[in-house]
Amino acid sequence: MAQKLHQPIRMCVVCRERFAQVGLLRLQCRNGKLEPYGKEGRSFYMCRSCIEHKKTPGQLSRQCKSGATVELMNRLKEIIVNDG
Ligand SMILES: [Zn+2]
């Protein structure tokens, strides 16, 4: 019996909707700083339409256990620019 190929689905931490993993930003926090996902450690996903979402600073703050939301948001935008 042929098994259907399925794309991995992940949830955006901001809107909590599920998307194909390939279309999501994969991020992680290291020592309270936001980074693109490296090769190890805990990561989380965000969809691109949530970049300007009002809940995004709060979610980043929660993920990174850091209250520096302005810094986290600036870093997020840098990561997106570098990501293309
Ligand atoms: Zn989202």
mmCIF file of N, CA and C and ligand atoms in Angstrom:
data_model
loop_
_atom_site.group_PDB
_atom_site.id
_atom_site.type_symbol
_atom_site.label_atom_id
_atom_site.label_comp_id
_atom_site.label_asym_id
_atom_site.label_seq_id
_atom_site.Cartn_x
_atom_site.Cartn_y
_atom_site.Cartn_z
ATOM 1 N N MET A 1 0.845 -1.208 0.000
ATOM 2 C CA MET A 1 0.000 0.000 0.000
ATOM 3 C C MET A 1 0.877 1.254 0.000
ATOM 4 N N ALA A 2 0.624 2.120 -0.914
ATOM 5 C CA ALA A 2 1.387 3.366 -1.003
ATOM 6 C C ALA A 2 0.917 4.349 0.060
ATOM 7 N N GLN A 3 1.905 4.888 0.727
ATOM 8 C CA GLN A 3 1.549 5.893 1.721
ATOM 9 C C GLN A 3 1.602 7.265 1.080
ATOM 10 N N LYS A 4 0.630 8.050 1.375
ATOM 11 C CA LYS A 4 0.590 9.410 0.832
ATOM 12 C C LYS A 4 1.688 10.249 1.470
ATOM 13 N N LEU A 5 2.423 10.963 0.631
ATOM 14 C CA LEU A 5 3.433 11.865 1.164
ATOM 15 C C LEU A 5 2.710 13.043 1.796
ATOM 16 N N HIS A 6 3.162 13.397 2.952
ATOM 17 C CA HIS A 6 2.547 14.581 3.535
ATOM 18 C C HIS A 6 3.610 15.547 4.001
ATOM 19 N N GLN A 7 3.295 16.809 3.859
ATOM 20 C CA GLN A 7 4.225 17.843 4.292
ATOM 21 C C GLN A 7 4.121 17.990 5.798
ATOM 22 N N PRO A 8 5.247 18.247 6.438
ATOM 23 C CA PRO A 8 5.145 18.508 7.872
ATOM 24 C C PRO A 8 4.378 19.811 8.124
ATOM 25 N N ILE A 9 3.503 19.772 9.091
ATOM 26 C CA ILE A 9 2.686 20.927 9.437
ATOM 27 C C ILE A 9 3.136 21.462 10.792
ATOM 28 N N ARG A 10 3.283 22.758 10.880
ATOM 29 C CA ARG A 10 3.691 23.362 12.148
ATOM 30 C C ARG A 10 2.762 24.526 12.478
ATOM 31 N N MET A 11 2.743 24.873 13.754
ATOM 32 C CA MET A 11 1.849 25.929 14.192
ATOM 33 C C MET A 11 2.599 27.242 14.406
ATOM 34 N N CYS A 12 2.007 28.314 13.926
ATOM 35 C CA CYS A 12 2.544 29.648 14.174
ATOM 36 C C CYS A 12 2.256 30.003 15.635
ATOM 37 N N VAL A 13 3.282 30.448 16.374
ATOM 38 C CA VAL A 13 3.088 30.735 17.800
ATOM 39 C C VAL A 13 2.220 31.971 18.034
ATOM 40 N N VAL A 14 2.079 32.801 17.009
ATOM 41 C CA VAL A 14 1.311 34.035 17.186
ATOM 42 C C VAL A 14 -0.180 33.806 16.909
ATOM 43 N N CYS A 15 -0.521 33.381 15.710
ATOM 44 C CA CYS A 15 -1.940 33.204 15.375
ATOM 45 C C CYS A 15 -2.432 31.783 15.669
ATOM 46 N N ARG A 16 -1.497 30.885 15.967
ATOM 47 C CA ARG A 16 -1.800 29.489 16.297
ATOM 48 C C ARG A 16 -2.480 28.724 15.157
ATOM 49 N N GLU A 17 -2.316 29.233 13.959
ATOM 50 C CA GLU A 17 -2.823 28.493 12.803
ATOM 51 C C GLU A 17 -1.743 27.544 12.322
ATOM 52 N N ARG A 18 -2.169 26.513 11.618
ATOM 53 C CA ARG A 18 -1.233 25.510 11.142
ATOM 54 C C ARG A 18 -0.927 25.713 9.665
ATOM 55 N N PHE A 19 0.353 25.577 9.354
ATOM 56 C CA PHE A 19 0.815 25.777 7.983
ATOM 57 C C PHE A 19 1.846 24.708 7.650
ATOM 58 N N ALA A 20 2.104 24.571 6.340
ATOM 59 C CA ALA A 20 3.205 23.708 5.921
ATOM 60 C C ALA A 20 4.500 24.329 6.445
ATOM 61 N N GLN A 21 5.346 23.499 7.015
ATOM 62 C CA GLN A 21 6.585 23.966 7.636
ATOM 63 C C GLN A 21 7.446 24.822 6.698
ATOM 64 N N VAL A 22 7.466 24.479 5.419
ATOM 65 C CA VAL A 22 8.336 25.186 4.475
ATOM 66 C C VAL A 22 8.037 26.679 4.347
ATOM 67 N N GLY A 23 6.805 27.078 4.569
ATOM 68 C CA GLY A 23 6.448 28.485 4.415
ATOM 69 C C GLY A 23 6.628 29.324 5.674
ATOM 70 N N LEU A 24 7.056 28.670 6.747
ATOM 71 C CA LEU A 24 7.151 29.384 8.024
ATOM 72 C C LEU A 24 8.570 29.833 8.339
ATOM 73 N N LEU A 25 8.663 30.854 9.165
ATOM 74 C CA LEU A 25 9.959 31.275 9.686
ATOM 75 C C LEU A 25 10.258 30.381 10.880
ATOM 76 N N ARG A 26 11.460 29.825 10.898
ATOM 77 C CA ARG A 26 11.832 29.000 12.043
ATOM 78 C C ARG A 26 12.852 29.777 12.871
ATOM 79 N N LEU A 27 12.497 29.990 14.107
ATOM 80 C CA LEU A 27 13.307 30.851 14.965
ATOM 81 C C LEU A 27 13.688 30.129 16.242
ATOM 82 N N GLN A 28 14.659 30.679 16.920
ATOM 83 C CA GLN A 28 14.957 30.173 18.246
ATOM 84 C C GLN A 28 15.536 31.296 19.085
ATOM 85 N N CYS A 29 15.548 31.097 20.369
ATOM 86 C CA CYS A 29 16.113 32.085 21.272
ATOM 87 C C CYS A 29 17.323 31.489 21.940
ATOM 88 N N ARG A 30 18.383 32.255 21.929
ATOM 89 C CA ARG A 30 19.592 31.815 22.625
ATOM 90 C C ARG A 30 19.997 32.912 23.592
ATOM 91 N N ASN A 31 20.019 32.580 24.837
ATOM 92 C CA ASN A 31 20.342 33.543 25.896
ATOM 93 C C ASN A 31 19.498 34.812 25.780
ATOM 94 N N GLY A 32 18.225 34.626 25.535
ATOM 95 C CA GLY A 32 17.316 35.763 25.468
ATOM 96 C C GLY A 32 17.353 36.530 24.165
ATOM 97 N N LYS A 33 18.165 36.093 23.218
ATOM 98 C CA LYS A 33 18.270 36.762 21.914
ATOM 99 C C LYS A 33 17.627 35.910 20.837
ATOM 100 N N LEU A 34 16.916 36.595 19.963
ATOM 101 C CA LEU A 34 16.245 35.916 18.867
ATOM 102 C C LEU A 34 17.231 35.614 17.748
ATOM 103 N N GLU A 35 17.175 34.400 17.235
ATOM 104 C CA GLU A 35 18.079 33.975 16.163
ATOM 105 C C GLU A 35 17.315 33.113 15.172
ATOM 106 N N PRO A 36 17.815 33.066 13.930
ATOM 107 C CA PRO A 36 17.245 32.062 13.021
ATOM 108 C C PRO A 36 17.624 30.692 13.569
ATOM 109 N N TYR A 37 16.849 29.695 13.285
ATOM 110 C CA TYR A 37 17.144 28.372 13.820
ATOM 111 C C TYR A 37 18.481 27.871 13.318
ATOM 112 N N GLY A 38 19.296 27.402 14.237
ATOM 113 C CA GLY A 38 20.588 26.820 13.889
ATOM 114 C C GLY A 38 20.395 25.338 13.659
ATOM 115 N N LYS A 39 21.153 24.530 14.322
ATOM 116 C CA LYS A 39 21.016 23.097 14.088
ATOM 117 C C LYS A 39 20.495 22.352 15.304
ATOM 118 N N GLU A 40 20.499 23.010 16.418
ATOM 119 C CA GLU A 40 20.014 22.307 17.598
ATOM 120 C C GLU A 40 19.280 23.244 18.544
ATOM 121 N N GLY A 41 18.635 22.627 19.482
ATOM 122 C CA GLY A 41 17.906 23.401 20.476
ATOM 123 C C GLY A 41 16.445 23.520 20.123
ATOM 124 N N ARG A 42 15.745 24.193 20.981
ATOM 125 C CA ARG A 42 14.314 24.348 20.850
ATOM 126 C C ARG A 42 14.040 25.452 19.835
ATOM 127 N N SER A 43 13.084 25.221 18.966
ATOM 128 C CA SER A 43 12.752 26.263 18.003
ATOM 129 C C SER A 43 11.249 26.498 18.010
ATOM 130 N N PHE A 44 10.845 27.557 17.352
ATOM 131 C CA PHE A 44 9.418 27.814 17.194
ATOM 132 C C PHE A 44 9.195 28.426 15.822
ATOM 133 N N TYR A 45 7.950 28.425 15.404
ATOM 134 C CA TYR A 45 7.621 28.866 14.054
ATOM 135 C C TYR A 45 6.692 30.069 14.085
ATOM 136 N N MET A 46 6.830 30.881 13.055
ATOM 137 C CA MET A 46 5.959 32.030 12.890
ATOM 138 C C MET A 46 5.611 32.165 11.422
ATOM 139 N N CYS A 47 4.358 32.500 11.127
ATOM 140 C CA CYS A 47 4.013 32.718 9.722
ATOM 141 C C CYS A 47 4.328 34.169 9.364
ATOM 142 N N ARG A 48 4.570 34.399 8.094
ATOM 143 C CA ARG A 48 4.984 35.735 7.671
ATOM 144 C C ARG A 48 3.887 36.779 7.816
ATOM 145 N N SER A 49 2.647 36.347 7.786
ATOM 146 C CA SER A 49 1.588 37.349 7.925
ATOM 147 C C SER A 49 1.454 37.829 9.372
ATOM 148 N N CYS A 50 2.157 37.192 10.295
ATOM 149 C CA CYS A 50 2.093 37.620 11.703
ATOM 150 C C CYS A 50 3.196 38.589 12.097
ATOM 151 N N ILE A 51 4.047 38.948 11.143
ATOM 152 C CA ILE A 51 5.166 39.820 11.482
ATOM 153 C C ILE A 51 4.685 41.131 12.128
ATOM 154 N N GLU A 52 3.596 41.667 11.605
ATOM 155 C CA GLU A 52 3.076 42.922 12.143
ATOM 156 C C GLU A 52 1.899 42.706 13.107
ATOM 157 N N HIS A 53 1.691 41.479 13.494
ATOM 158 C CA HIS A 53 0.564 41.168 14.384
ATOM 159 C C HIS A 53 0.776 41.816 15.757
ATOM 160 N N LYS A 54 -0.298 42.277 16.348
ATOM 161 C CA LYS A 54 -0.147 42.967 17.644
ATOM 162 C C LYS A 54 0.319 42.043 18.770
ATOM 163 N N LYS A 55 0.131 40.765 18.586
ATOM 164 C CA LYS A 55 0.561 39.817 19.622
ATOM 165 C C LYS A 55 2.016 39.368 19.471
ATOM 166 N N THR A 56 2.643 39.740 18.355
ATOM 167 C CA THR A 56 3.993 39.237 18.088
ATOM 168 C C THR A 56 5.027 39.651 19.149
ATOM 169 N N PRO A 57 5.084 40.928 19.533
ATOM 170 C CA PRO A 57 6.087 41.279 20.559
ATOM 171 C C PRO A 57 5.901 40.459 21.841
ATOM 172 N N GLY A 58 4.684 40.261 22.248
ATOM 173 C CA GLY A 58 4.413 39.495 23.464
ATOM 174 C C GLY A 58 4.822 38.041 23.329
ATOM 175 N N GLN A 59 4.577 37.477 22.159
ATOM 176 C CA GLN A 59 4.951 36.074 21.944
ATOM 177 C C GLN A 59 6.465 35.903 21.900
ATOM 178 N N LEU A 60 7.150 36.843 21.255
ATOM 179 C CA LEU A 60 8.621 36.755 21.207
ATOM 180 C C LEU A 60 9.188 36.878 22.608
ATOM 181 N N SER A 61 8.611 37.783 23.358
ATOM 182 C CA SER A 61 9.036 37.992 24.737
ATOM 183 C C SER A 61 8.858 36.714 25.553
ATOM 184 N N ARG A 62 7.746 36.046 25.315
ATOM 185 C CA ARG A 62 7.474 34.805 26.028
ATOM 186 C C ARG A 62 8.440 33.692 25.619
ATOM 187 N N GLN A 63 8.633 33.566 24.300
ATOM 188 C CA GLN A 63 9.535 32.517 23.803
ATOM 189 C C GLN A 63 10.956 32.727 24.304
ATOM 190 N N CYS A 64 11.384 33.984 24.335
ATOM 191 C CA CYS A 64 12.772 34.287 24.699
ATOM 192 C C CYS A 64 12.937 34.593 26.174
ATOM 193 N N LYS A 65 11.864 34.575 26.904
ATOM 194 C CA LYS A 65 11.897 34.932 28.330
ATOM 195 C C LYS A 65 12.663 36.235 28.530
ATOM 196 N N SER A 66 12.309 37.204 27.718
ATOM 197 C CA SER A 66 12.976 38.496 27.761
ATOM 198 C C SER A 66 11.917 39.583 27.624
ATOM 199 N N GLY A 67 12.079 40.651 28.359
ATOM 200 C CA GLY A 67 11.119 41.749 28.273
ATOM 201 C C GLY A 67 11.503 42.802 27.242
ATOM 202 N N ALA A 68 12.633 42.573 26.547
ATOM 203 C CA ALA A 68 13.123 43.568 25.591
ATOM 204 C C ALA A 68 12.398 43.441 24.256
ATOM 205 N N THR A 69 11.112 43.785 24.240
ATOM 206 C CA THR A 69 10.307 43.529 23.041
ATOM 207 C C THR A 69 10.745 44.344 21.826
ATOM 208 N N VAL A 70 11.185 45.588 22.057
ATOM 209 C CA VAL A 70 11.617 46.417 20.917
ATOM 210 C C VAL A 70 12.830 45.774 20.246
ATOM 211 N N GLU A 71 13.764 45.350 21.073
ATOM 212 C CA GLU A 71 14.962 44.669 20.578
ATOM 213 C C GLU A 71 14.596 43.379 19.830
ATOM 214 N N LEU A 72 13.689 42.619 20.404
ATOM 215 C CA LEU A 72 13.272 41.361 19.776
ATOM 216 C C LEU A 72 12.613 41.622 18.423
ATOM 217 N N MET A 73 11.776 42.647 18.358
ATOM 218 C CA MET A 73 11.095 42.968 17.102
ATOM 219 C C MET A 73 12.086 43.457 16.045
ATOM 220 N N ASN A 74 13.070 44.258 16.472
ATOM 221 C CA ASN A 74 14.080 44.722 15.518
ATOM 222 C C ASN A 74 14.880 43.550 14.978
ATOM 223 N N ARG A 75 15.186 42.633 15.862
ATOM 224 C CA ARG A 75 15.942 41.441 15.471
ATOM 225 C C ARG A 75 15.117 40.586 14.505
ATOM 226 N N LEU A 76 13.835 40.472 14.793
ATOM 227 C CA LEU A 76 12.948 39.703 13.912
ATOM 228 C C LEU A 76 12.997 40.273 12.496
ATOM 229 N N LYS A 77 12.905 41.595 12.390
ATOM 230 C CA LYS A 77 12.923 42.238 11.072
ATOM 231 C C LYS A 77 14.258 42.020 10.362
ATOM 232 N N GLU A 78 15.356 42.055 11.111
ATOM 233 C CA GLU A 78 16.676 41.765 10.541
ATOM 234 C C GLU A 78 16.732 40.351 9.978
ATOM 235 N N ILE A 79 16.206 39.418 10.766
ATOM 236 C CA ILE A 79 16.216 38.010 10.354
ATOM 237 C C ILE A 79 15.410 37.849 9.058
ATOM 238 N N ILE A 80 14.285 38.508 8.979
ATOM 239 C CA ILE A 80 13.439 38.409 7.790
ATOM 240 C C ILE A 80 14.139 38.970 6.559
ATOM 241 N N VAL A 81 14.815 40.120 6.749
ATOM 242 C CA VAL A 81 15.554 40.736 5.632
ATOM 243 C C VAL A 81 16.638 39.785 5.143
ATOM 244 N N ASN A 82 17.390 39.215 6.077
ATOM 245 C CA ASN A 82 18.472 38.302 5.708
ATOM 246 C C ASN A 82 17.964 37.018 5.072
ATOM 247 N N ASP A 83 16.762 36.654 5.461
ATOM 248 C CA ASP A 83 16.131 35.433 4.982
ATOM 249 C C ASP A 83 15.621 35.596 3.551
ATOM 250 N N GLY A 84 15.455 36.823 3.128
ATOM 251 C CA GLY A 84 14.982 37.112 1.760
ATOM 252 C C GLY A 84 13.491 37.146 1.697
HETATM 253 ZN ZN ZN B 1 0.703 33.451 12.258
#
